């Protein structure tokens, strides 16, 4: 365990930002703290850095408890949400700052800064001031500045939030590549599930100050521990009483169904498994770039499904037929994937990854 | 009709403002200069180079320099503490900083007379150690500090609050000490605001009358500041001398105004280069 948090609690006034937060991260891993705003993810990051002090609980880095170590001695690189570049220093001085503070020799500093400038692809820009850089360039400088003193852990607070959507995609890939290349253990905070899934090795899902689940992106998708995770990693709608649906017996648990668990047959389209299909009414249709997202009501249960543009045209009010392949049942302490027991082929989920 | 209104309203307002400024500002200034030089250069020079006038000028300068130095140091310290740390009673402290603006200068002077004068509990201690505060230079410096205290603190607080503390946190995370953080990260942010407020502070310190009047005791050549000296000359019907000495204060004020505008201009330019 490279970084370990044990039973961290933190309150600001009446607001409990962290409730009994515990998790650990292995060396060399890029982890994402994922959660909606106000879920306490940034507070966790700031406590690891030492910018906030936990009310109780322990933080270990490389097996050493760092609760009482001042931020400057924790050897942590931190990339702030708005980068917090030193406005009145050039790019060179920004990157060199940590080394100057460590009283490194000027030749060593110059070498290291030039190496980093090359790494981030901003050679020749060392004399510019932050205000003369684009958002993406600022982020690269912030990244280089954090890495310059060779920290043992890199923390990034919403690293892509301040960048427009198009550049964000490029930067994600860039940052992922950089971190892999440098090989530094990193934790970044994000509220964007796509970002976390695309970039992180491990995702820690937070909600209301609690850690809901930790795991690899695919594992979280495949077996969400809580309804919240099911709704946050990928799409899903909660279904309170799924016992009324054909092919499922309620085991006194609440459930959730992902859109991809449902196959929709449009008006007049032939359906398979006639005995298992359900009828549903189309309530709303939205175009989602590559397919339609259809809101349906089936036996008074609201559902969401995907509908291919290749299928028969669909209108609100139409009656369609559904085949529900599987759903999540959240039992006490564990989640089960229930398969429709009227379908013959019940082989599990096959992921070709 | 619309265009008629939009043509006339600005002209009318400009004319009204010009008239107001002429009556309220330009005319009195002209009067001061006319009266000061009305009796010829020789009399002007005599009034200005008079021993008492020179001593008053020196006292005013001393109090001003003291106010500037003290308020710069404590203003920055107060602003730093208020904006970078959270502690109990912080909002009370901020309110307290503004107090001198709310209190009438005469009351401020009186407070110092009561605190350090004959009736105070401190008096036995002070007289035992032969320290004179009231009716002496220290008292004048103290009240000048008091009335000018908010200038630097307020200005620097507003700049630091607007800029946030992420840059300082970033520096601290890289292991920088407090002094390094202040010198390399915080100070560049506040330098123009600081200079600007120091200039305003100096202007106020030079012109302070009420508070100084109460603690001074009006001892000619000892505890008379320039504004007090003007009053005395005026009361003695030495109009030319009174206006001549006034013209010194006017000259100082004009220099300060020009300096203020230059600082404002440079600060704006600088900001355009660094803030986006």
JSON list of N, CA and C in Angstrom, two decimals, chain A residues 8-9 32 36 57 83 86 123 132 136 197 202 231 241 244 268 271 295:
[
{"chain": "A", "resi": 8, "resn": "UNK", "atom": "N", "xyz": [-10.93, 8.33, 8.05]},
{"chain": "A", "resi": 8, "resn": "UNK", "atom": "CA", "xyz": [-10.81, 9.78, 8.07]},
{"chain": "A", "resi": 8, "resn": "UNK", "atom": "C", "xyz": [-12.18, 10.43, 8.25]},
{"chain": "A", "resi": 9, "resn": "UNK", "atom": "N", "xyz": [-12.26, 11.34, 9.21]},
{"chain": "A", "resi": 9, "resn": "UNK", "atom": "CA", "xyz": [-13.46, 12.15, 9.38]},
{"chain": "A", "resi": 9, "resn": "UNK", "atom": "C", "xyz": [-13.07, 13.62, 9.33]},
{"chain": "A", "resi": 32, "resn": "UNK", "atom": "N", "xyz": [-8.64, 7.71, -9.52]},
{"chain": "A", "resi": 32, "resn": "UNK", "atom": "CA", "xyz": [-9.56, 8.84, -9.62]},
{"chain": "A", "resi": 32, "resn": "UNK", "atom": "C", "xyz": [-10.47, 8.85, -8.41]},
{"chain": "A", "resi": 36, "resn": "UNK", "atom": "N", "xyz": [-20.12, 13.32, -7.22]},
{"chain": "A", "resi": 36, "resn": "UNK", "atom": "CA", "xyz": [-20.78, 14.58, -7.56]},
{"chain": "A", "resi": 36, "resn": "UNK", "atom": "C", "xyz": [-20.20, 15.72, -6.73]},
{"chain": "A", "resi": 57, "resn": "UNK", "atom": "N", "xyz": [-8.57, 10.04, 12.25]},
{"chain": "A", "resi": 57, "resn": "UNK", "atom": "CA", "xyz": [-8.13, 9.11, 11.20]},
{"chain": "A", "resi": 57, "resn": "UNK", "atom": "C", "xyz": [-6.68, 9.33, 10.84]},
{"chain": "A", "resi": 83, "resn": "UNK", "atom": "N", "xyz": [-5.02, 25.88, -11.62]},
{"chain": "A", "resi": 83, "resn": "UNK", "atom": "CA", "xyz": [-3.56, 25.78, -11.83]},
{"chain": "A", "resi": 83, "resn": "UNK", "atom": "C", "xyz": [-2.76, 26.55, -10.79]},
{"chain": "A", "resi": 86, "resn": "UNK", "atom": "N", "xyz": [2.16, 30.87, -10.57]},
{"chain": "A", "resi": 86, "resn": "UNK", "atom": "CA", "xyz": [2.57, 32.15, -10.01]},
{"chain": "A", "resi": 86, "resn": "UNK", "atom": "C", "xyz": [2.49, 33.20, -11.11]},
{"chain": "A", "resi": 123, "resn": "UNK", "atom": "N", "xyz": [8.96, 23.95, -25.15]},
{"chain": "A", "resi": 123, "resn": "UNK", "atom": "CA", "xyz": [10.28, 24.56, -25.30]},
{"chain": "A", "resi": 123, "resn": "UNK", "atom": "C", "xyz": [10.12, 25.91, -25.98]},
{"chain": "A", "resi": 132, "resn": "UNK", "atom": "N", "xyz": [-0.07, 34.76, -20.65]},
{"chain": "A", "resi": 132, "resn": "UNK", "atom": "CA", "xyz": [0.15, 34.67, -22.09]},
{"chain": "A", "resi": 132, "resn": "UNK", "atom": "C", "xyz": [0.00, 33.23, -22.62]},
{"chain": "A", "resi": 136, "resn": "UNK", "atom": "N", "xyz": [-4.78, 24.99, -21.91]},
{"chain": "A", "resi": 136, "resn": "UNK", "atom": "CA", "xyz": [-4.06, 23.73, -21.99]},
{"chain": "A", "resi": 136, "resn": "UNK", "atom": "C", "xyz": [-2.59, 23.88, -21.65]},
{"chain": "A", "resi": 197, "resn": "UNK", "atom": "N", "xyz": [-13.34, 6.98, -16.05]},
{"chain": "A", "resi": 197, "resn": "UNK", "atom": "CA", "xyz": [-13.28, 5.66, -16.69]},
{"chain": "A", "resi": 197, "resn": "UNK", "atom": "C", "xyz": [-12.17, 5.61, -17.72]},
{"chain": "A", "resi": 202, "resn": "UNK", "atom": "N", "xyz": [-7.78, 2.97, -11.25]},
{"chain": "A", "resi": 202, "resn": "UNK", "atom": "CA", "xyz": [-8.66, 2.65, -10.13]},
{"chain": "A", "resi": 202, "resn": "UNK", "atom": "C", "xyz": [-9.58, 3.85, -9.90]},
{"chain": "A", "resi": 231, "resn": "UNK", "atom": "N", "xyz": [-25.71, 4.06, -10.70]},
{"chain": "A", "resi": 231, "resn": "UNK", "atom": "CA", "xyz": [-26.20, 5.22, -11.43]},
{"chain": "A", "resi": 231, "resn": "UNK", "atom": "C", "xyz": [-25.10, 6.16, -11.86]},
{"chain": "A", "resi": 241, "resn": "UNK", "atom": "N", "xyz": [-39.64, -2.38, -7.46]},
{"chain": "A", "resi": 241, "resn": "UNK", "atom": "CA", "xyz": [-40.23, -3.71, -7.39]},
{"chain": "A", "resi": 241, "resn": "UNK", "atom": "C", "xyz": [-40.13, -4.38, -8.75]},
{"chain": "A", "resi": 244, "resn": "UNK", "atom": "N", "xyz": [-42.53, -7.82, -10.59]},
{"chain": "A", "resi": 244, "resn": "UNK", "atom": "CA", "xyz": [-43.65, -7.85, -11.53]},
{"chain": "A", "resi": 244, "resn": "UNK", "atom": "C", "xyz": [-43.19, -8.04, -12.97]},
{"chain": "A", "resi": 268, "resn": "UNK", "atom": "N", "xyz": [-44.24, -2.79, -34.82]},
{"chain": "A", "resi": 268, "resn": "UNK", "atom": "CA", "xyz": [-44.23, -3.62, -36.02]},
{"chain": "A", "resi": 268, "resn": "UNK", "atom": "C", "xyz": [-42.99, -4.45, -36.22]},
{"chain": "A", "resi": 271, "resn": "UNK", "atom": "N", "xyz": [-40.43, -9.54, -32.59]},
{"chain": "A", "resi": 271, "resn": "UNK", "atom": "CA", "xyz": [-39.69, -9.71, -31.34]},
{"chain": "A", "resi": 271, "resn": "UNK", "atom": "C", "xyz": [-39.33, -11.17, -31.13]},
{"chain": "A", "resi": 295, "resn": "UNK", "atom": "N", "xyz": [-37.20, 7.04, -22.93]},
{"chain": "A", "resi": 295, "resn": "UNK", "atom": "CA", "xyz": [-37.80, 6.84, -21.61]},
{"chain": "A", "resi": 295, "resn": "UNK", "atom": "C", "xyz": [-39.12, 6.12, -21.79]}
]
